[in-house]
Amino acid sequence: MTLHQLLVRYSAFAAAATAVNLATQRAVLQLGETGAHFTAAMAAGTLAGLVVKYLLDKRWIFFDQQGGLKHQGRTFLLYSVMGVATTAVFWITETLFWLTWGTDAAREAGAILGLVIGYTVKYQLDRQFVFARRSKEAE
C-alpha cells in the first residue's frame, strides 16, 4: 500500500470511528446534560469508536488476518492499551472546549481536534507495538 493510500484509508476509518463516537455521545446526551451524562456519553462514544476503529485497522490498515479468541483478545487488549494516552488527549481537549464555550458545537470541535491528534499518535503506537509483526511483513 502506498503512503497516499494509507493516509486516505486511515483518515477515512478515523472519520468513520469519530462519527460513530459522536453519534453515540449524542444518543447518550439525549438522556440529559449533567456532568454524569457528559462522562457517560464520552465513555460510551469512546468504546463504540474503539471497536469500529479496531475492526477496520486490523483488517484494512495492518492486514492482520489471524483469528482465534486468544489472538483477538490479546490484540484488542494491546490496541486498547495503546489508546489510553491518546484517549486522554481526546477527552481533555473535548472537555476543555465544552467547559470553555459550553456548546455542543464547541464540544464536538474539541472532540474532533482531540481525535485527530490522538489518531495520529495511535497509528505509530499500533504499528510499533500492536501489529508490529504484520507491519514489518508489509514493508
Tab-separated table of C-alpha atoms in Angstrom:
chain	number	residue	atom	x	y	z
A	1	MET	CA	0.000	0.000	0.000
A	2	THR	CA	1.390	3.421	-0.864
A	3	LEU	CA	1.695	6.193	1.718
A	4	HIS	CA	-1.108	8.092	-0.029
A	5	GLN	CA	-3.406	5.070	0.091
A	6	LEU	CA	-2.558	4.546	3.749
A	7	LEU	CA	-3.318	8.178	4.612
A	8	VAL	CA	-6.628	8.134	2.747
A	9	ARG	CA	-7.715	4.822	4.223
A	10	TYR	CA	-6.598	5.628	7.774
A	11	SER	CA	-8.245	9.066	7.610
A	12	ALA	CA	-11.496	7.571	6.330
A	13	PHE	CA	-11.504	4.990	9.125
A	14	ALA	CA	-10.720	7.671	11.709
A	15	ALA	CA	-13.615	9.744	10.342
A	16	ALA	CA	-15.953	6.734	10.498
A	17	ALA	CA	-14.942	5.945	14.081
A	18	THR	CA	-15.300	9.621	15.003
A	19	ALA	CA	-18.804	9.701	13.511
A	20	VAL	CA	-19.768	6.583	15.488
A	21	ASN	CA	-18.241	8.108	18.623
A	22	LEU	CA	-20.089	11.412	18.278
A	23	ALA	CA	-23.388	9.766	17.304
A	24	THR	CA	-23.155	7.560	20.387
A	25	GLN	CA	-22.397	10.604	22.538
A	26	ARG	CA	-25.401	12.452	21.115
A	27	ALA	CA	-27.633	9.479	21.861
A	28	VAL	CA	-26.467	9.345	25.478
A	29	LEU	CA	-26.762	13.123	25.895
A	30	GLN	CA	-30.425	12.867	24.870
A	31	LEU	CA	-30.942	11.415	28.346
A	32	GLY	CA	-29.683	14.609	29.999
A	33	GLU	CA	-26.846	17.111	30.061
A	34	THR	CA	-25.436	16.819	33.554
A	35	GLY	CA	-21.779	16.118	34.246
A	36	ALA	CA	-22.652	12.459	34.763
A	37	HIS	CA	-24.366	12.324	31.371
A	38	PHE	CA	-21.368	14.011	29.778
A	39	THR	CA	-18.991	11.456	31.319
A	40	ALA	CA	-21.231	8.550	30.302
A	41	ALA	CA	-21.509	9.960	26.782
A	42	MET	CA	-17.735	10.249	26.410
A	43	ALA	CA	-17.207	6.708	27.740
A	44	ALA	CA	-19.891	5.136	25.531
A	45	GLY	CA	-18.726	7.059	22.475
A	46	THR	CA	-15.122	6.095	23.079
A	47	LEU	CA	-15.974	2.403	23.390
A	48	ALA	CA	-18.141	2.409	20.261
A	49	GLY	CA	-15.497	4.261	18.247
A	50	LEU	CA	-12.746	1.990	19.577
A	51	VAL	CA	-14.471	-1.177	18.409
A	52	VAL	CA	-15.178	0.238	14.941
A	53	LYS	CA	-11.628	1.563	14.525
A	54	TYR	CA	-10.067	-1.680	15.765
A	55	LEU	CA	-12.010	-3.818	13.295
A	56	LEU	CA	-11.168	-1.524	10.375
A	57	ASP	CA	-7.492	-1.052	11.301
A	58	LYS	CA	-6.895	-4.732	11.993
A	59	ARG	CA	-8.182	-5.792	8.586
A	60	TRP	CA	-7.509	-2.866	6.235
A	61	ILE	CA	-4.501	-0.978	7.693
A	62	PHE	CA	-2.381	-3.683	9.302
A	63	PHE	CA	-3.784	-6.657	7.325
A	64	ASP	CA	-3.975	-8.874	10.401
A	65	GLN	CA	-5.988	-11.914	9.301
A	66	GLN	CA	-5.288	-14.053	12.353
A	67	GLY	CA	-8.345	-15.345	14.117
A	68	GLY	CA	-8.940	-17.152	17.325
A	69	LEU	CA	-10.201	-15.863	20.619
A	70	LYS	CA	-6.756	-15.763	22.242
A	71	HIS	CA	-5.202	-13.731	19.414
A	72	GLN	CA	-8.218	-11.431	19.123
A	73	GLY	CA	-8.306	-10.825	22.861
A	74	ARG	CA	-4.577	-10.113	23.099
A	75	THR	CA	-4.591	-7.852	20.042
A	76	PHE	CA	-7.674	-5.919	21.164
A	77	LEU	CA	-6.215	-5.530	24.660
A	78	LEU	CA	-2.927	-4.148	23.275
A	79	TYR	CA	-4.848	-1.930	20.847
A	80	SER	CA	-6.925	-0.595	23.746
A	81	VAL	CA	-3.902	-0.010	25.981
A	82	MET	CA	-2.212	1.981	23.215
A	83	GLY	CA	-5.347	4.079	23.092
A	84	VAL	CA	-5.311	5.078	26.768
A	85	ALA	CA	-2.941	8.034	26.392
A	86	THR	CA	-4.479	9.077	23.102
A	87	THR	CA	-7.956	8.861	24.625
A	88	ALA	CA	-6.789	11.150	27.419
A	89	VAL	CA	-5.762	13.734	24.804
A	90	PHE	CA	-9.174	13.424	23.163
A	91	TRP	CA	-11.142	13.623	26.432
A	92	ILE	CA	-9.136	16.562	27.775
A	93	THR	CA	-9.497	18.508	24.538
A	94	GLU	CA	-13.225	17.806	24.284
A	95	THR	CA	-13.788	18.697	27.939
A	96	LEU	CA	-11.802	21.940	27.711
A	97	PHE	CA	-13.791	23.043	24.668
A	98	TRP	CA	-17.077	22.168	26.416
A	99	LEU	CA	-16.130	23.938	29.652
A	100	THR	CA	-14.777	26.978	27.812
A	101	TRP	CA	-17.619	27.582	25.353
A	102	GLY	CA	-20.427	25.435	26.769
A	103	THR	CA	-21.977	24.477	23.434
A	104	ASP	CA	-22.456	21.190	21.629
A	105	ALA	CA	-20.650	22.610	18.586
A	106	ALA	CA	-17.618	23.538	20.700
A	107	ARG	CA	-17.670	20.154	22.452
A	108	GLU	CA	-17.704	18.347	19.109
A	109	ALA	CA	-14.990	20.625	17.678
A	110	GLY	CA	-12.835	19.769	20.696
A	111	ALA	CA	-13.612	16.097	20.224
A	112	ILE	CA	-12.602	16.214	16.564
A	113	LEU	CA	-9.364	18.082	17.310
A	114	GLY	CA	-8.508	15.685	20.137
A	115	LEU	CA	-9.275	12.671	17.964
A	116	VAL	CA	-7.114	13.933	15.088
A	117	ILE	CA	-4.160	14.360	17.435
A	118	GLY	CA	-4.876	11.063	19.167
A	119	TYR	CA	-5.275	9.012	15.980
A	120	THR	CA	-2.030	10.389	14.585
A	121	VAL	CA	-0.121	9.231	17.662
A	122	LYS	CA	-2.104	5.989	17.921
A	123	TYR	CA	-1.160	4.855	14.417
A	124	GLN	CA	2.516	4.992	15.356
A	125	LEU	CA	1.931	3.117	18.622
A	126	ASP	CA	-0.200	0.444	16.919
A	127	ARG	CA	2.328	-0.012	14.135
A	128	GLN	CA	5.198	-0.417	16.586
A	129	PHE	CA	3.578	-2.395	19.412
A	130	VAL	CA	0.225	-3.946	18.437
A	131	PHE	CA	0.658	-5.046	14.839
A	132	ALA	CA	4.476	-4.962	14.740
A	133	ARG	CA	4.886	-8.334	13.048
A	134	ARG	CA	2.330	-7.570	10.345
A	135	SER	CA	3.787	-4.086	9.798
A	136	LYS	CA	7.283	-5.490	9.262
A	137	GLU	CA	5.974	-8.093	6.797
A	138	ALA	CA	4.185	-5.384	4.777
A	139	GLU	CA	7.379	-3.346	4.322
